Amino acid sequence: MSSVWNASDVTPDGAAWLASAGTYPRSTLALWEERPDAPVVLPCGSVFDVVSAPATFGRRMLDRLWDDGPGSGPVAQFRGRMLLFAAPGTAQRLPALLRWEEWGGRDSREATRTDAVPPLLCHGTGDAVTVPAPSKSASLSAPAPSKSTSPTVPALPDTVSPATPPPAGATVPARSASRWLVAPDTRQPWLPGPEVLLWAAVRAARSAVRISIFPPADQGAKVYDVSRRR
């Protein structure tokens, strides 16, 4: 059996974790069993929060998390935004930490560390996000990969059309440019907290000219070792 698996495919355990965020987890899983290519909208705040960044800046944050940090939790793409799944409570805490970093830099001779950080949309309690389809090529009944394997992360397109997410509870058309970059693979995936994402955002702002780990679409995919996650 190959030691490389596709990180853009949600495992059965990962699907169960995602579905647990909704009011009716069994209904969500049943929908995905019947239509594994169907994105859905799930609430934030209890199982996960989501930090949404512009695609290019989100790439840089992901670079820092994987190159120099603890790795990332699940990461998805939705119509020009990078969605970084984070620990519950992150959406409330991260904006305050970013403001603190900006205020602290004003008293120094150096440029403010958060000057190059674009607005990050933090989705927590009371918000909902579009969750990409589990897979367009694999059944949710397939066995989950071994934790010792490394996922193959697909290349990220440079341009997609922006759009407003649909209301909570809606099913999203499969053509919505919504997909996983690092899909959940366990029932309890590691999720970065606000301090980790602050660290990644500040370093991403400092490394704007650094080459991304995501190759152009016509090159091979980057391989990560998910066992590095803390």
Short mmCIF file of C-alpha atoms in Angstrom, two decimals:
data_model
loop_
_atom_site.label_atom_id
_atom_site.label_comp_id
_atom_site.label_asym_id
_atom_site.label_seq_id
_atom_site.Cartn_x
_atom_site.Cartn_y
_atom_site.Cartn_z
CA MET A 1 0.00 0.00 0.00
CA SER A 2 1.28 3.45 -0.82
CA SER A 3 2.58 5.58 2.07
CA VAL A 4 1.10 8.72 0.52
CA TRP A 5 -2.57 9.66 0.71
CA ASN A 6 -4.48 12.62 -0.68
CA ALA A 7 -4.93 15.23 2.04
CA SER A 8 -7.87 16.78 0.17
CA ASP A 9 -10.07 13.74 0.89
CA VAL A 10 -11.93 13.63 4.20
CA THR A 11 -11.71 10.30 6.03
CA PRO A 12 -14.77 8.71 7.70
CA ASP A 13 -13.50 9.87 11.10
CA GLY A 14 -12.93 13.36 9.74
CA ALA A 15 -16.45 13.46 8.32
CA ALA A 16 -17.87 12.40 11.69
CA TRP A 17 -15.96 15.25 13.35
CA LEU A 18 -17.30 17.80 10.89
CA ALA A 19 -20.86 16.52 11.15
CA SER A 20 -20.73 16.76 14.95
CA ALA A 21 -20.70 20.54 14.63
CA GLY A 22 -24.21 20.55 13.19
CA THR A 23 -27.57 20.13 14.86
CA TYR A 24 -28.26 16.83 13.07
CA PRO A 25 -24.94 14.97 12.59
CA ARG A 26 -26.58 11.77 11.33
CA SER A 27 -28.47 13.68 8.64
CA THR A 28 -25.25 15.33 7.48
CA LEU A 29 -23.44 12.00 7.30
CA ALA A 30 -26.37 10.45 5.45
CA LEU A 31 -26.26 13.28 2.92
CA TRP A 32 -22.54 12.75 2.37
CA GLU A 33 -23.00 8.99 1.99
CA GLU A 34 -25.50 9.69 -0.79
CA ARG A 35 -23.76 12.75 -2.23
CA PRO A 36 -20.06 12.85 -1.24
CA ASP A 37 -19.59 15.81 -3.60
CA ALA A 38 -22.06 18.04 -1.70
CA PRO A 39 -20.67 20.94 0.36
CA VAL A 40 -22.82 21.96 3.35
CA VAL A 41 -23.01 24.85 5.78
CA LEU A 42 -22.12 24.12 9.43
CA PRO A 43 -22.13 26.34 12.51
CA CYS A 44 -18.94 27.52 14.21
CA GLY A 45 -18.23 27.97 17.89
CA SER A 46 -18.67 24.55 19.49
CA VAL A 47 -16.49 22.10 17.56
CA PHE A 48 -14.33 24.59 15.67
CA ASP A 49 -13.87 28.25 14.80
CA VAL A 50 -12.71 29.37 11.37
CA VAL A 51 -10.30 32.15 10.43
CA SER A 52 -10.78 33.30 6.84
CA ALA A 53 -7.87 35.00 5.08
CA PRO A 54 -7.35 36.24 1.51
CA ALA A 55 -5.97 33.37 -0.57
CA THR A 56 -2.45 34.75 -1.04
CA PHE A 57 -1.98 35.76 2.59
CA GLY A 58 -3.55 32.51 3.72
CA ARG A 59 -0.91 30.63 1.73
CA ARG A 60 1.81 32.53 3.57
CA MET A 61 0.25 31.70 6.93
CA LEU A 62 0.12 28.04 5.95
CA ASP A 63 3.76 28.24 4.84
CA ARG A 64 4.78 29.45 8.26
CA LEU A 65 2.68 26.89 10.11
CA TRP A 66 4.19 23.97 8.18
CA ASP A 67 7.74 25.25 7.58
CA ASP A 68 8.48 26.74 11.01
CA GLY A 69 5.57 25.87 13.27
CA PRO A 70 3.47 22.96 14.55
CA GLY A 71 1.58 22.33 11.31
CA SER A 72 -2.06 23.21 10.77
CA GLY A 73 -5.49 21.90 11.47
CA PRO A 74 -7.91 21.34 8.59
CA VAL A 75 -7.68 23.99 5.87
CA ALA A 76 -10.19 24.65 3.10
CA GLN A 77 -10.57 27.00 0.16
CA PHE A 78 -13.82 28.81 -0.57
CA ARG A 79 -14.09 31.27 -3.45
CA GLY A 80 -10.93 33.28 -3.01
CA ARG A 81 -10.57 32.81 0.76
CA MET A 82 -8.44 30.42 2.78
CA LEU A 83 -10.36 28.91 5.71
CA LEU A 84 -8.15 27.85 8.61
CA PHE A 85 -10.01 25.71 11.13
CA ALA A 86 -9.09 26.73 14.67
CA ALA A 87 -9.89 25.87 18.27
CA PRO A 88 -13.22 27.16 19.62
CA GLY A 89 -12.79 30.62 21.12
CA THR A 90 -10.18 31.69 18.56
CA ALA A 91 -12.63 33.97 16.74
CA GLN A 92 -13.20 35.97 19.90
CA ARG A 93 -9.58 36.16 21.02
CA LEU A 94 -7.56 36.58 17.80
CA PRO A 95 -8.81 40.09 16.84
CA ALA A 96 -7.84 41.38 20.29
CA LEU A 97 -4.37 39.86 19.98
CA LEU A 98 -3.89 41.44 16.56
CA ARG A 99 -4.92 44.84 17.95
CA TRP A 100 -2.50 44.39 20.84
CA GLU A 101 0.36 43.56 18.44
CA GLU A 102 -0.45 46.65 16.37
CA TRP A 103 -0.66 48.93 19.42
CA GLY A 104 2.59 47.56 20.88
CA GLY A 105 4.51 48.26 17.68
CA ARG A 106 3.58 51.93 17.64
CA ASP A 107 5.99 52.73 20.45
CA SER A 108 9.02 51.22 18.71
CA ARG A 109 11.16 52.46 15.85
CA GLU A 110 10.34 49.39 13.83
CA ALA A 111 7.36 49.22 11.52
CA THR A 112 4.23 47.86 13.12
CA ARG A 113 4.30 44.10 12.88
CA THR A 114 0.65 43.85 11.81
CA ASP A 115 0.73 46.61 9.17
CA ALA A 116 0.93 44.00 6.40
CA VAL A 117 -1.74 41.72 7.89
CA PRO A 118 -4.95 42.06 5.85
CA PRO A 119 -8.32 41.92 7.62
CA LEU A 120 -8.94 38.40 8.87
CA LEU A 121 -12.56 37.27 9.16
CA CYS A 122 -13.02 35.34 12.38
CA HIS A 123 -16.06 33.04 12.51
CA GLY A 124 -17.15 31.82 15.92
CA THR A 125 -20.33 31.35 17.93
CA GLY A 126 -23.35 32.49 15.93
CA ASP A 127 -21.55 32.19 12.58
CA ALA A 128 -21.56 29.46 9.95
CA VAL A 129 -19.19 28.46 7.16
CA THR A 130 -19.44 26.42 3.99
CA VAL A 131 -17.72 23.08 4.54
CA PRO A 132 -16.34 21.56 1.31
CA ALA A 133 -17.51 18.21 0.07
CA PRO A 134 -15.73 15.25 1.74
CA SER A 135 -14.48 13.85 -1.55
CA LYS A 136 -15.24 13.71 -5.25
CA SER A 137 -13.42 10.44 -5.71
CA ALA A 138 -13.68 8.34 -2.53
CA SER A 139 -16.44 6.86 -0.39
CA LEU A 140 -16.76 7.79 3.26
CA SER A 141 -16.90 4.09 4.03
CA ALA A 142 -13.27 3.66 2.97
CA PRO A 143 -10.77 2.98 5.79
CA ALA A 144 -8.93 5.94 7.25
CA PRO A 145 -5.19 6.23 6.45
CA SER A 146 -2.54 5.37 8.97
CA LYS A 147 -1.28 8.29 11.05
CA SER A 148 2.26 7.47 9.89
CA THR A 149 1.42 8.32 6.30
CA SER A 150 1.95 11.67 4.62
CA PRO A 151 -0.83 13.46 2.71
CA THR A 152 -0.44 14.90 -0.75
CA VAL A 153 -1.77 18.45 -0.73
CA PRO A 154 -3.13 19.71 -4.07
CA ALA A 155 -1.82 22.84 -5.73
CA LEU A 156 -3.91 25.94 -5.11
CA PRO A 157 -5.18 27.91 -8.11
CA ASP A 158 -4.11 31.53 -8.25
CA THR A 159 -7.54 32.93 -9.00
CA VAL A 160 -11.10 32.05 -8.11
CA SER A 161 -14.26 34.11 -8.16
CA PRO A 162 -15.27 35.76 -4.85
CA ALA A 163 -18.78 35.25 -3.57
CA THR A 164 -20.92 35.50 -0.45
CA PRO A 165 -21.47 32.19 1.42
CA PRO A 166 -25.05 30.86 1.46
CA PRO A 167 -27.19 30.87 4.63
CA ALA A 168 -26.63 28.23 7.31
CA GLY A 169 -28.27 24.90 6.60
CA ALA A 170 -28.09 25.23 2.83
CA THR A 171 -26.50 22.75 0.47
CA VAL A 172 -23.94 24.37 -1.83
CA PRO A 173 -23.55 23.42 -5.52
CA ALA A 174 -20.45 21.30 -6.17
CA ARG A 175 -19.13 23.88 -8.62
CA SER A 176 -18.75 26.49 -5.84
CA ALA A 177 -14.91 26.48 -5.86
CA SER A 178 -15.02 24.99 -2.38
CA ARG A 179 -12.49 22.25 -1.56
CA TRP A 180 -10.16 20.90 1.07
CA LEU A 181 -6.45 21.60 1.06
CA VAL A 182 -5.78 19.76 4.33
CA ALA A 183 -8.84 17.67 5.15
CA PRO A 184 -9.76 16.42 8.64
CA ASP A 185 -8.67 12.82 9.15
CA THR A 186 -9.51 12.05 12.80
CA ARG A 187 -12.40 12.51 15.22
CA GLN A 188 -10.26 14.86 17.28
CA PRO A 189 -7.96 16.80 14.93
CA TRP A 190 -5.43 19.18 16.39
CA LEU A 191 -6.61 22.78 16.00
CA PRO A 192 -4.40 25.87 16.36
CA GLY A 193 -5.42 28.45 18.92
CA PRO A 194 -5.33 32.25 18.66
CA GLU A 195 -1.70 32.55 19.75
CA VAL A 196 -0.51 30.12 17.06
CA LEU A 197 -2.48 31.90 14.33
CA LEU A 198 -1.23 35.30 15.54
CA TRP A 199 2.33 33.95 15.27
CA ALA A 200 1.64 32.69 11.74
CA ALA A 201 -0.02 35.95 10.64
CA VAL A 202 2.82 38.15 11.91
CA ARG A 203 5.47 35.99 10.25
CA ALA A 204 3.47 35.76 7.04
CA ALA A 205 3.40 39.55 6.94
CA ARG A 206 7.19 39.62 7.29
CA SER A 207 7.76 37.06 4.54
CA ALA A 208 5.67 38.52 1.74
CA VAL A 209 8.39 37.89 -0.85
CA ARG A 210 9.11 34.35 0.23
CA ILE A 211 8.19 31.61 -2.25
CA SER A 212 5.04 29.71 -1.26
CA ILE A 213 5.12 25.99 -0.49
CA PHE A 214 2.19 25.62 -2.89
CA PRO A 215 3.55 24.91 -6.41
CA PRO A 216 1.94 26.17 -9.61
CA ALA A 217 -0.96 24.07 -10.84
CA ASP A 218 1.17 22.27 -13.45
CA GLN A 219 3.67 20.93 -10.90
CA GLY A 220 3.50 18.09 -8.39
CA ALA A 221 1.79 18.52 -5.04
CA LYS A 222 3.54 19.24 -1.76
CA VAL A 223 3.74 16.32 0.66
CA TYR A 224 3.31 16.95 4.39
CA ASP A 225 3.95 14.68 7.36
CA VAL A 226 0.81 15.12 9.48
CA SER A 227 2.50 13.35 12.40
CA ARG A 228 4.27 16.70 12.99
CA ARG A 229 1.05 18.21 14.27
CA ARG A 230 1.20 18.84 17.98
#
